[in-house]
CSV table of C-alpha atoms and ligand atoms in Angstrom, one decimal:
chain,number,residue,atom,x,y,z
A,1,MET,CA,-0.1,-0.1,-0.1
A,2,LEU,CA,1.0,3.6,0.2
A,3,PRO,CA,4.0,4.3,2.1
A,4,ALA,CA,3.2,5.0,5.6
A,5,THR,CA,4.0,8.3,6.8
A,6,ALA,CA,4.7,10.3,9.9
A,7,SER,CA,1.0,11.3,10.3
A,8,GLY,CA,-0.5,8.5,8.9
A,9,ALA,CA,-3.0,10.1,7.0
A,10,SER,CA,-1.9,9.8,3.4
A,11,ARG,CA,-4.7,10.0,1.1
A,12,LEU,CA,-4.9,8.9,-2.8
A,13,TRP,CA,-6.3,11.1,-5.4
A,14,ALA,CA,-6.6,10.3,-9.2
A,15,VAL,CA,-6.6,13.1,-12.0
A,16,ILE,CA,-8.3,12.1,-15.4
A,17,PRO,CA,-6.7,14.0,-18.5
A,18,ALA,CA,-10.0,14.1,-20.7
A,19,ALA,CA,-9.3,17.6,-22.5
A,20,GLY,CA,-8.0,15.8,-25.8
A,21,VAL,CA,-9.7,16.4,-29.3
A,22,GLY,CA,-9.2,12.7,-30.4
A,23,GLU,CA,-7.7,13.9,-34.2
A,24,ARG,CA,-6.3,10.3,-34.6
A,25,MET,CA,-10.0,8.6,-34.1
A,26,GLN,CA,-11.3,11.0,-36.5
A,27,ALA,CA,-15.1,10.9,-34.8
A,28,GLN,CA,-17.7,13.6,-34.4
A,29,LEU,CA,-17.0,13.8,-30.6
A,30,PRO,CA,-13.6,13.7,-28.6
A,31,LYS,CA,-13.4,9.9,-28.0
A,32,GLN,CA,-13.5,10.2,-24.4
A,33,TYR,CA,-17.5,10.9,-24.9
A,34,LEU,CA,-18.2,8.2,-27.7
A,35,PRO,CA,-20.6,5.5,-26.6
A,36,LEU,CA,-19.3,2.0,-25.9
A,37,GLY,CA,-22.1,-0.2,-25.0
A,38,GLU,CA,-24.5,1.5,-22.8
A,39,HIS,CA,-22.0,4.2,-21.1
A,40,CYS,CA,-19.6,6.5,-22.7
A,41,VAL,CA,-15.9,6.1,-22.7
A,42,LEU,CA,-15.2,8.7,-19.7
A,43,ASP,CA,-17.9,7.2,-17.6
A,44,LEU,CA,-16.6,3.7,-18.1
A,45,THR,CA,-13.0,5.1,-17.2
A,46,LEU,CA,-14.2,6.7,-13.9
A,47,ALA,CA,-16.4,3.8,-12.7
A,48,ARG,CA,-13.0,1.7,-13.0
A,49,LEU,CA,-11.1,4.2,-10.9
A,50,LEU,CA,-14.1,4.8,-8.4
A,51,SER,CA,-14.0,1.1,-7.7
A,52,VAL,CA,-10.7,1.5,-5.7
A,53,PRO,CA,-12.5,2.6,-2.3
A,54,SER,CA,-9.8,4.1,-0.7
A,55,LEU,CA,-9.8,7.0,-3.3
A,56,ALA,CA,-10.4,10.5,-1.7
A,57,GLY,CA,-11.4,12.0,-5.1
A,58,VAL,CA,-11.0,12.4,-8.8
A,59,LEU,CA,-10.3,15.4,-10.7
A,60,VAL,CA,-10.9,15.6,-14.5
A,61,SER,CA,-9.3,17.8,-16.9
A,62,LEU,CA,-11.7,18.9,-19.6
A,63,ALA,CA,-11.6,21.2,-22.6
A,64,ALA,CA,-12.7,24.8,-22.1
A,65,GLU,CA,-16.6,25.0,-23.1
A,66,ASP,CA,-16.8,21.3,-22.9
A,67,PRO,CA,-20.8,20.6,-24.0
A,68,TRP,CA,-20.7,17.1,-23.2
A,69,TRP,CA,-19.6,16.8,-19.3
A,70,GLU,CA,-22.8,17.9,-18.4
A,71,LYS,CA,-24.4,14.8,-19.9
A,72,CYS,CA,-22.2,12.2,-18.1
A,73,GLU,CA,-23.4,10.0,-15.5
A,74,HIS,CA,-20.6,10.9,-12.8
A,75,ALA,CA,-20.9,14.8,-13.6
A,76,ARG,CA,-22.3,14.9,-10.0
A,77,HIS,CA,-21.0,12.0,-8.2
A,78,PRO,CA,-19.7,13.3,-5.0
A,79,LYS,CA,-16.1,12.2,-5.4
A,80,VAL,CA,-16.0,13.9,-8.9
A,81,SER,CA,-14.9,17.3,-9.7
A,82,VAL,CA,-13.6,19.1,-13.0
A,83,VAL,CA,-11.3,21.7,-13.8
A,84,THR,CA,-10.5,23.4,-17.3
A,85,GLY,CA,-7.4,21.5,-19.1
A,86,GLY,CA,-4.5,22.9,-21.3
A,87,PRO,CA,-3.2,22.7,-24.9
A,88,THR,CA,-1.1,19.5,-24.0
A,89,ARG,CA,-1.8,16.6,-21.8
A,90,ALA,CA,0.9,17.7,-19.4
A,91,ALA,CA,-0.6,21.2,-19.2
A,92,SER,CA,-4.0,19.1,-18.5
A,93,VAL,CA,-2.7,17.0,-15.9
A,94,LEU,CA,-0.9,20.0,-14.3
A,95,ALA,CA,-4.1,22.1,-13.9
A,96,ALA,CA,-5.6,19.3,-12.1
A,97,LEU,CA,-3.2,19.0,-9.9
A,98,ASP,CA,-2.7,22.7,-9.2
A,99,ALA,CA,-6.4,22.4,-8.0
A,100,LEU,CA,-5.8,19.5,-6.2
A,101,ARG,CA,-3.0,21.3,-4.2
A,102,GLU,CA,-5.7,23.1,-2.5
A,103,ARG,CA,-7.3,20.0,-1.1
A,104,ALA,CA,-4.7,17.7,-0.6
A,105,GLY,CA,-2.0,17.2,2.0
A,106,ALA,CA,1.9,16.9,1.6
A,107,ASP,CA,2.0,13.2,2.1
A,108,ASP,CA,-0.8,12.5,-0.4
A,109,TRP,CA,-0.5,10.6,-3.7
A,110,VAL,CA,-2.1,10.9,-7.2
A,111,LEU,CA,-2.9,8.2,-9.6
A,112,VAL,CA,-3.0,10.0,-13.5
A,113,HIS,CA,-5.2,7.8,-15.7
A,114,ASP,CA,-6.1,8.7,-19.3
A,115,ALA,CA,-9.8,9.1,-19.8
A,116,ALA,CA,-8.8,6.8,-23.0
A,117,ARG,CA,-8.0,4.0,-20.8
A,118,PRO,CA,-11.6,2.5,-20.1
A,119,CYS,CA,-10.5,-1.4,-19.9
A,120,VAL,CA,-8.1,-0.8,-16.8
A,121,THR,CA,-9.1,-3.5,-14.1
A,122,LYS,CA,-9.4,-2.9,-10.6
A,123,SER,CA,-6.6,-5.7,-9.7
A,124,SER,CA,-3.8,-3.7,-11.9
A,125,ILE,CA,-4.7,-0.8,-9.8
A,126,GLU,CA,-4.2,-2.4,-6.6
A,127,GLN,CA,-1.4,-3.9,-7.7
A,128,LEU,CA,0.2,-0.5,-8.6
A,129,LEU,CA,-0.9,0.9,-5.4
A,130,GLN,CA,1.0,-2.0,-3.5
A,131,ALA,CA,4.1,-1.1,-5.7
A,132,ALA,CA,4.3,2.3,-4.3
A,133,SER,CA,7.1,2.7,-2.1
A,134,GLY,CA,10.0,5.2,-1.6
A,135,GLY,CA,9.1,8.5,-3.4
A,136,ASP,CA,9.7,8.1,-7.1
A,137,GLY,CA,6.6,6.6,-7.9
A,138,ALA,CA,5.4,3.5,-10.4
A,139,ILE,CA,3.5,3.2,-13.5
A,140,LEU,CA,1.6,0.2,-15.5
A,141,ALA,CA,3.5,-0.8,-18.5
A,142,ARG,CA,4.4,-3.9,-20.5
A,143,PRO,CA,7.2,-5.3,-22.0
A,144,LEU,CA,7.1,-4.6,-26.1
A,145,THR,CA,6.5,-7.9,-28.2
A,146,ASP,CA,7.1,-6.8,-31.9
A,147,THR,CA,10.4,-6.4,-32.8
A,148,ILE,CA,11.4,-2.8,-32.8
A,149,LYS,CA,12.9,-0.6,-35.9
A,150,GLN,CA,14.3,2.7,-35.9
A,151,VAL,CA,13.1,4.3,-39.1
A,152,ARG,CA,14.3,7.4,-41.0
A,153,ASP,CA,12.8,8.4,-44.1
A,154,ASP,CA,10.8,5.4,-44.4
A,155,ALA,CA,13.7,2.8,-43.9
A,156,ILE,CA,15.1,1.1,-41.7
A,157,ALA,CA,18.2,2.4,-39.7
A,158,ASP,CA,18.5,-0.1,-37.0
A,159,THR,CA,17.0,-3.0,-34.8
A,160,LEU,CA,16.7,-1.8,-31.2
A,161,ASP,CA,17.2,-4.4,-28.2
A,162,ARG,CA,13.4,-5.0,-27.4
A,163,ARG,CA,14.8,-6.6,-23.9
A,164,GLN,CA,15.1,-3.1,-22.7
A,165,LEU,CA,12.0,-1.5,-24.1
A,166,TRP,CA,8.4,-1.2,-22.3
A,167,GLY,CA,5.1,0.6,-23.1
A,168,ALA,CA,4.0,2.9,-20.9
A,169,GLN,CA,0.6,2.5,-19.6
A,170,THR,CA,-1.7,4.6,-17.1
A,171,PRO,CA,-2.3,4.7,-14.1
A,172,GLN,CA,0.9,6.6,-13.1
A,173,LEU,CA,1.2,6.7,-9.2
A,174,PHE,CA,3.3,9.5,-7.9
A,175,PRO,CA,3.7,11.7,-4.4
A,176,LEU,CA,0.9,14.6,-5.6
A,177,PHE,CA,2.8,17.6,-4.5
A,178,ALA,CA,6.4,16.3,-5.8
A,179,LEU,CA,4.7,15.2,-9.2
A,180,HIS,CA,3.1,18.9,-9.5
A,181,ASP,CA,6.5,20.1,-9.2
A,182,TRP,CA,8.7,18.2,-11.4
A,183,LEU,CA,5.7,18.5,-14.3
A,184,ALA,CA,5.7,22.3,-13.7
A,185,ALA,CA,9.8,22.2,-13.8
A,186,GLY,CA,9.7,20.0,-17.2
A,187,LEU,CA,6.9,22.2,-18.9
A,188,LYS,CA,8.9,25.5,-18.0
A,189,ALA,CA,12.0,23.9,-19.7
A,190,GLY,CA,10.4,23.1,-22.7
A,191,VAL,CA,10.8,19.2,-22.3
A,192,ASP,CA,8.4,17.1,-24.3
A,193,ILE,CA,6.4,15.1,-21.4
A,194,THR,CA,4.1,12.6,-22.6
A,195,ASP,CA,3.2,11.1,-19.3
A,196,GLU,CA,4.1,11.6,-15.9
A,197,ALA,CA,7.3,9.5,-15.6
A,198,SER,CA,8.6,11.4,-18.2
A,199,ALA,CA,8.5,14.5,-15.9
A,200,ALA,CA,9.8,12.5,-13.0
A,201,GLU,CA,12.7,11.0,-15.3
A,202,TYR,CA,13.3,14.9,-16.0
A,203,ALA,CA,13.6,15.5,-12.2
A,204,GLY,CA,16.1,12.5,-12.0
A,205,LYS,CA,13.6,10.0,-10.5
A,206,GLN,CA,13.4,6.5,-11.4
A,207,PRO,CA,9.9,5.4,-11.3
A,208,ARG,CA,9.3,1.5,-10.7
A,209,VAL,CA,7.4,-0.7,-13.7
A,210,VAL,CA,4.6,-2.9,-12.4
A,211,MET,CA,3.4,-5.3,-15.0
A,212,GLY,CA,0.1,-4.4,-16.6
A,213,ARG,CA,-2.3,-6.2,-18.8
A,214,GLY,CA,-2.4,-6.2,-22.5
A,215,ASP,CA,-5.9,-5.3,-22.4
A,216,ASN,CA,-5.2,-1.9,-21.1
A,217,ILE,CA,-5.5,-0.3,-24.3
A,218,LYS,CA,-5.7,3.3,-25.2
A,219,ILE,CA,-8.5,4.1,-27.2
A,220,THR,CA,-6.6,6.0,-30.1
A,221,HIS,CA,-7.8,4.7,-33.6
A,222,PRO,CA,-11.7,4.1,-34.9
A,223,GLN,CA,-10.8,0.1,-34.6
A,224,ASP,CA,-9.9,0.4,-30.9
A,225,LEU,CA,-13.3,1.2,-30.2
A,226,LEU,CA,-14.6,-1.8,-31.0
A,227,LEU,CA,-11.5,-4.0,-29.8
A,228,ALA,CA,-12.4,-1.9,-26.2
A,229,GLU,CA,-16.3,-3.3,-26.4
A,230,ALA,CA,-14.9,-7.0,-27.2
A,231,ILE,CA,-12.4,-6.6,-23.8
A,232,LEU,CA,-15.3,-5.4,-21.8
A,233,ALA,CA,-17.4,-8.2,-22.5
A,234,TRP,CA,-14.7,-10.4,-22.0
A,235,GLN,CA,-13.6,-8.9,-18.7
A,236,ALA,CA,-17.1,-9.0,-17.4
A,237,GLN,CA,-16.6,-12.8,-17.4
A,238,GLU,CA,-13.5,-12.7,-15.5
A,239,ASP,CA,-13.1,-12.6,-11.6
A,240,ASP,CA,-10.1,-10.3,-11.3
A,241,ALA,CA,-11.1,-7.3,-13.8
B,301,CTP,N1,-5.4,15.2,-23.0
B,301,CTP,C1,-5.8,16.1,-22.4
B,301,CTP,N2,-5.3,17.5,-23.0
B,301,CTP,C2,-4.8,17.7,-23.8
B,301,CTP,C3,-4.4,16.3,-24.6
B,301,CTP,C4,-5.0,15.4,-24.5
B,301,CTP,O1,-6.4,16.2,-21.0
B,301,CTP,N3,-4.5,18.9,-24.2
B,301,CTP,C5,-6.1,13.9,-22.6
B,301,CTP,C6,-7.0,13.0,-23.8
B,301,CTP,O2,-8.3,13.4,-23.5
B,301,CTP,C7,-6.6,11.6,-23.3
B,301,CTP,C8,-5.4,11.3,-22.9
B,301,CTP,O3,-4.7,12.9,-22.6
B,301,CTP,O4,-7.6,11.1,-22.3
B,301,CTP,C9,-4.4,10.8,-23.8
B,301,CTP,O5,-4.1,11.7,-24.9
B,301,CTP,P1,-4.5,10.9,-26.3
B,301,CTP,O6,-4.6,9.6,-26.6
B,301,CTP,O7,-3.5,11.7,-27.1
B,301,CTP,O8,-5.8,11.9,-26.8
B,301,CTP,P2,-6.0,12.9,-27.5
B,301,CTP,O9,-5.0,14.0,-27.7
B,301,CTP,O10,-7.3,13.6,-27.5
B,301,CTP,O11,-5.9,12.4,-29.2
B,301,CTP,P3,-5.0,12.6,-30.3
B,301,CTP,O12,-3.6,12.5,-30.1
B,301,CTP,O13,-5.5,11.2,-31.2
B,301,CTP,O14,-5.5,14.2,-30.7
B,302,MG,MG1,-2.8,13.5,-28.0
């Protein structure tokens, strides 16, 4: 579980960046609002996070003038609040952390999870929480399975050693105040921060990797919606999903 603190009062929060436009999805709506069975993607994602009983609250980063959020099933959930995000994912996460700093304590932790990953399982989140120790944080990730080519000008320049390469997933778990400062510093320095771990690495930290599941997909392209639907149906038959 989360590291014990002097006060023993460490709480767990979640941030869901949901301010993207979903360009690669080529849909009429941002992908987090597309229907997946009976619910929209963002509601399914929120339900998975809220299944963790120790969660103190969730902050969702939304695009400015987002007309869809109000129709979500979780819009009035007592543990859920919203904030306006920014032009990049990192800026959207930082905006949420800025708001959370008003409510959180110095020993609190935060799970950051993409709105576009509705298939994350409660057991994976619990494994991540178990792995948190020290202050460097931890993320769900998977070793890559394809042979990885470095490509320049549409031609192969090299084959990389796959044994050292993992694909980063979310949730990513960090001490809340530290993550705020690492993200702010990375953004200020113009570093390309595509996940929270990148900000931690820029600050000299070494977040741990926790083996995630292959079905924790990020809905990115149109075909991913069908895949997510199949995964959710299959997980419904499973015990540990
Ligand atoms: N996100 C965000 N703020 C941004 C950009 C992205 O909160 N300015 C969120 C997205 O809503 C998504 C998550 O970050 O939940 C992961 O980003 P990605 O999968 O790249 O989503 P989009 O940026 O919306 O998609 P695309 O890159 O295809 O436009
Ligand atoms: Mg994007």
